XYZ file of N, CA and C in Angstrom:
342
model
N 0.849 -1.167 0.000
C 0.000 0.000 0.000
C 0.895 1.231 0.000
N 0.664 2.138 -0.913
C 1.498 3.332 -0.987
C 0.696 4.549 -0.551
N 1.423 5.566 -0.158
C 0.800 6.805 0.272
C 1.432 7.956 -0.486
N 0.593 8.823 -1.011
C 1.121 9.977 -1.726
C 1.521 11.083 -0.765
N 0.946 11.071 0.437
C 1.308 12.085 1.415
C 2.655 11.728 2.018
N 3.513 12.701 2.129
C 4.835 12.461 2.683
C 4.807 12.461 4.203
N 5.887 12.006 4.801
C 5.992 11.956 6.255
C 5.931 13.359 6.863
N 6.179 14.394 6.047
C 6.129 15.764 6.548
C 4.727 16.145 7.028
N 3.708 15.403 6.628
C 2.337 15.712 7.018
C 1.966 15.151 8.384
N 2.776 14.270 8.918
C 2.468 13.642 10.200
C 2.869 14.577 11.329
N 1.923 14.825 12.217
C 2.200 15.622 13.411
C 1.787 14.759 14.595
N 2.764 14.256 15.310
C 2.500 13.372 16.440
C 3.026 14.018 17.716
N 2.320 13.788 18.808
C 2.657 14.423 20.077
C 2.607 13.394 21.190
N 3.387 13.639 22.235
C 3.374 12.795 23.434
C 2.856 13.638 24.586
N 1.884 13.103 25.315
C 1.286 13.869 26.402
C 2.297 14.257 27.467
N 3.249 13.368 27.787
C 4.221 13.704 28.823
C 5.089 14.888 28.390
N 5.445 14.948 27.114
C 6.240 16.073 26.611
C 5.420 17.360 26.577
N 4.148 17.258 26.198
C 3.283 18.435 26.191
C 3.089 18.969 27.601
N 2.900 18.067 28.555
C 2.722 18.477 29.955
C 3.979 19.174 30.468
N 5.143 18.662 30.127
C 6.405 19.281 30.551
C 6.550 20.677 29.937
N 6.199 20.816 28.665
C 6.286 22.121 28.001
C 5.294 23.108 28.615
N 4.080 22.638 28.879
C 3.065 23.495 29.492
C 3.545 23.975 30.862
N 4.056 23.063 31.669
C 4.526 23.416 33.009
C 5.707 24.381 32.949
N 6.608 24.180 31.998
C 7.778 25.048 31.856
C 7.378 26.472 31.478
N 6.244 26.623 30.808
C 5.776 27.942 30.393
C 4.843 28.584 31.414
N 4.692 27.936 32.573
C 3.890 28.481 33.680
C 2.480 28.879 33.259
N 1.867 28.093 32.414
C 0.502 28.404 32.001
C -0.411 27.212 32.183
N -1.700 27.495 32.334
C -2.671 26.417 32.454
C -2.985 25.801 31.094
N -2.699 26.543 29.998
C -3.080 26.076 28.667
C -1.901 26.157 27.717
N -1.710 25.102 26.957
C -0.668 25.058 25.928
C -1.313 24.635 24.614
N -1.378 25.556 23.649
C -1.838 25.187 22.308
C -0.668 24.518 21.606
N -0.877 23.300 21.094
C 0.226 22.603 20.444
C -0.048 22.259 18.987
N -1.248 22.526 18.509
C -1.562 22.280 17.107
C -2.557 23.325 16.640
N -2.273 23.917 15.506
C -3.187 24.903 14.913
C -3.249 24.644 13.420
N -4.442 24.367 12.943
C -4.680 24.122 11.527
C -5.790 25.057 11.064
N -6.114 24.989 9.789
C -7.104 25.903 9.219
C -8.460 25.799 9.917
N -8.911 24.590 10.245
C -10.257 24.397 10.776
C -10.328 24.069 12.263
N -9.161 23.980 12.935
C -9.198 23.623 14.351
C -7.870 23.941 15.019
N -7.909 23.989 16.333
C -6.685 24.050 17.129
C -6.867 23.091 18.297
N -5.729 22.614 18.826
C -5.759 21.640 19.916
C -4.768 22.084 20.979
N -5.175 21.937 22.231
C -4.296 22.302 23.326
C -4.483 21.400 24.521
N -3.578 21.555 25.475
C -3.632 20.826 26.740
C -3.973 21.836 27.826
N -5.029 21.549 28.594
C -5.492 22.433 29.661
C -5.273 21.713 30.972
N -4.736 22.419 31.965
C -4.421 21.807 33.254
C -4.973 22.647 34.387
N -5.687 22.003 35.278
C -6.149 22.625 36.514
C -5.842 21.646 37.643
N -5.225 22.145 38.702
C -4.890 21.275 39.823
C -6.053 21.167 40.787
N -6.048 20.132 41.595
C -7.122 19.885 42.562
C -7.371 21.146 43.386
N -8.643 21.510 43.514
C -9.035 22.658 44.299
C -8.872 24.004 43.623
N -8.263 24.032 42.445
C -8.009 25.287 41.731
C -9.275 25.756 41.012
N -9.533 27.071 40.946
C -10.687 27.566 40.188
C -10.398 27.563 38.683
N -11.437 27.416 37.892
C -11.333 27.458 36.432
C -11.710 28.866 35.984
N -10.738 29.654 35.474
C -11.010 31.051 35.145
C -11.596 31.298 33.762
N -11.828 30.259 32.985
C -12.201 30.495 31.585
C -13.576 31.129 31.419
N -13.695 31.851 30.323
C -14.937 32.506 29.920
C -15.438 31.800 28.655
N -16.700 32.012 28.260
C -17.194 31.387 27.021
C -16.307 31.761 25.830
N -16.176 30.834 24.905
C -15.350 31.026 23.718
C -16.231 31.229 22.491
N -15.641 31.783 21.446
C -16.354 31.997 20.188
C -16.310 30.778 19.286
N -15.722 29.684 19.761
C -15.583 28.464 18.977
C -16.292 27.309 19.684
N -16.720 26.320 18.903
C -17.158 25.061 19.495
C -15.933 24.401 20.115
N -16.152 23.633 21.186
C -15.048 22.943 21.858
C -15.419 21.504 22.146
N -14.414 20.649 22.117
C -14.543 19.285 22.617
C -13.445 19.102 23.651
N -13.824 18.649 24.836
C -12.885 18.322 25.901
C -12.748 16.811 25.988
N -11.515 16.333 26.061
C -11.241 14.919 26.330
C -10.397 14.875 27.592
N -10.941 14.288 28.655
C -10.239 14.242 29.929
C -9.193 13.131 29.895
N -7.930 13.541 30.001
C -6.797 12.613 29.984
C -6.591 12.015 31.368
N -6.721 12.866 32.396
C -6.559 12.386 33.777
C -7.241 13.358 34.724
N -7.548 12.865 35.907
C -8.153 13.687 36.943
C -9.641 13.454 37.092
N -10.214 14.182 38.061
C -11.648 14.105 38.349
C -12.159 15.492 38.686
N -13.351 15.797 38.180
C -13.959 17.103 38.438
C -15.426 17.050 38.030
N -16.088 18.160 38.251
C -17.413 18.398 37.681
C -17.233 19.471 36.622
N -18.110 19.457 35.628
C -18.150 20.547 34.650
C -19.602 20.965 34.507
N -19.801 22.267 34.498
C -21.122 22.822 34.231
C -21.061 23.502 32.873
N -21.978 23.095 31.993
C -22.100 23.664 30.656
C -23.520 24.228 30.578
N -23.616 25.560 30.463
C -24.934 26.176 30.532
C -25.504 25.928 31.918
N -26.625 25.234 31.984
C -27.274 24.939 33.263
C -27.101 23.479 33.685
N -26.361 22.693 32.904
C -26.212 21.265 33.192
C -24.839 20.953 33.761
N -24.818 20.135 34.812
C -23.572 19.733 35.456
C -23.416 18.233 35.343
N -22.187 17.794 35.073
C -21.881 16.370 35.006
C -20.504 16.120 35.600
N -20.276 14.901 36.049
C -18.980 14.494 36.570
C -18.115 14.030 35.404
N -16.810 14.357 35.452
C -15.888 13.896 34.427
C -14.671 13.262 35.082
N -14.088 12.316 34.372
C -12.875 11.629 34.806
C -12.174 11.131 33.548
N -11.035 10.461 33.730
C -10.259 9.962 32.586
C -11.179 9.262 31.590
N -11.075 9.681 30.328
C -11.876 9.086 29.270
C -13.158 9.828 28.943
N -13.550 10.787 29.775
C -14.768 11.558 29.504
C -14.555 12.494 28.318
N -15.605 12.662 27.520
C -15.604 13.600 26.399
C -16.815 14.508 26.569
N -16.574 15.827 26.478
C -17.644 16.804 26.654
C -17.608 17.788 25.491
N -18.766 18.031 24.897
C -18.908 19.027 23.828
C -19.492 20.303 24.433
N -18.913 21.452 24.074
C -19.415 22.754 24.516
C -19.631 23.626 23.282
N -20.882 24.007 22.988
C -21.141 24.878 21.839
C -20.545 26.271 22.051
N -20.195 26.924 20.975
C -19.652 28.284 21.023
C -20.573 29.196 21.818
N -19.976 30.041 22.650
C -20.726 31.049 23.379
C -21.398 30.592 24.654
N -21.398 29.297 24.952
C -22.089 28.782 26.137
C -21.145 28.851 27.347
N -21.584 29.469 28.449
C -20.755 29.504 29.655
C -20.477 28.082 30.152
N -19.245 27.857 30.613
C -18.869 26.540 31.115
C -17.659 26.667 32.023
N -17.592 25.796 33.016
C -16.472 25.791 33.951
C -16.316 24.401 34.550
N -15.045 24.037 34.760
C -14.743 22.882 35.589
C -14.773 23.357 37.039
N -15.219 22.497 37.957
C -15.244 22.859 39.376
C -15.216 21.581 40.200
N -15.104 21.740 41.503
C -14.974 20.593 42.412
C -13.917 19.619 41.875
N -12.759 20.173 41.556
C -11.654 19.368 41.005
C -11.015 18.600 42.156
N -11.245 17.298 42.191
C -10.760 16.482 43.308
C -9.428 15.802 43.005
N -9.075 15.674 41.731
C -7.776 15.145 41.305
C -7.284 16.039 40.180
N -5.967 16.338 40.168
C -5.395 17.204 39.133
C -5.949 16.831 37.763
N -6.440 17.822 37.049
C -7.154 17.622 35.787
C -6.252 17.973 34.608
N -6.159 17.069 33.645
C -5.451 17.311 32.385
C -6.425 16.980 31.269
N -6.667 17.969 30.399
C -7.725 17.866 29.403
C -7.186 18.296 28.035
N -7.422 17.483 27.001
C -7.165 17.907 25.645
C -8.374 18.704 25.189
N -8.123 19.856 24.557
C -9.196 20.741 24.109
C -9.065 20.932 22.608
N -10.136 20.645 21.886
C -10.177 20.882 20.436
C -11.138 22.045 20.198
N -10.628 23.098 19.562
C -11.447 24.255 19.177
C -11.694 24.204 17.683
N -12.921 24.495 17.274
C -13.233 24.598 15.853
C -14.216 25.744 15.653
N -13.859 26.749 14.840
C -12.565 26.965 14.181
C -11.476 27.214 15.227
N -10.222 27.408 14.801
C -9.131 27.567 15.742
C -9.389 28.719 16.733
N -8.908 28.537 17.940
C -9.016 29.587 18.955
C -8.156 30.776 18.565
N -8.634 31.967 18.906
C -7.862 33.181 18.713
C -7.861 33.600 17.306
């Protein structure tokens, strides 16, 4: 089986390396991929920490890599843990809260954030 796309098109990432880069930059969020129709980042909140985010102008998908918390999207609250996936429509208020274990979340924005 042959592929016309070259290896230059492959963008692969390791979560441990992304976490180290995020921590080294002293930020809760590290955008590590930006394409025409989406961007992807790693979001980190430690246990007991408040979530300062405001509604975004993009649709979002959260994939919880590790940790435990609640998330409220609009008026609905649900528990999340490793493996949880949450969709948040553009403009809808949302926050993680009651973070009982350090939270690491992959965030996909469409269109790209910013």
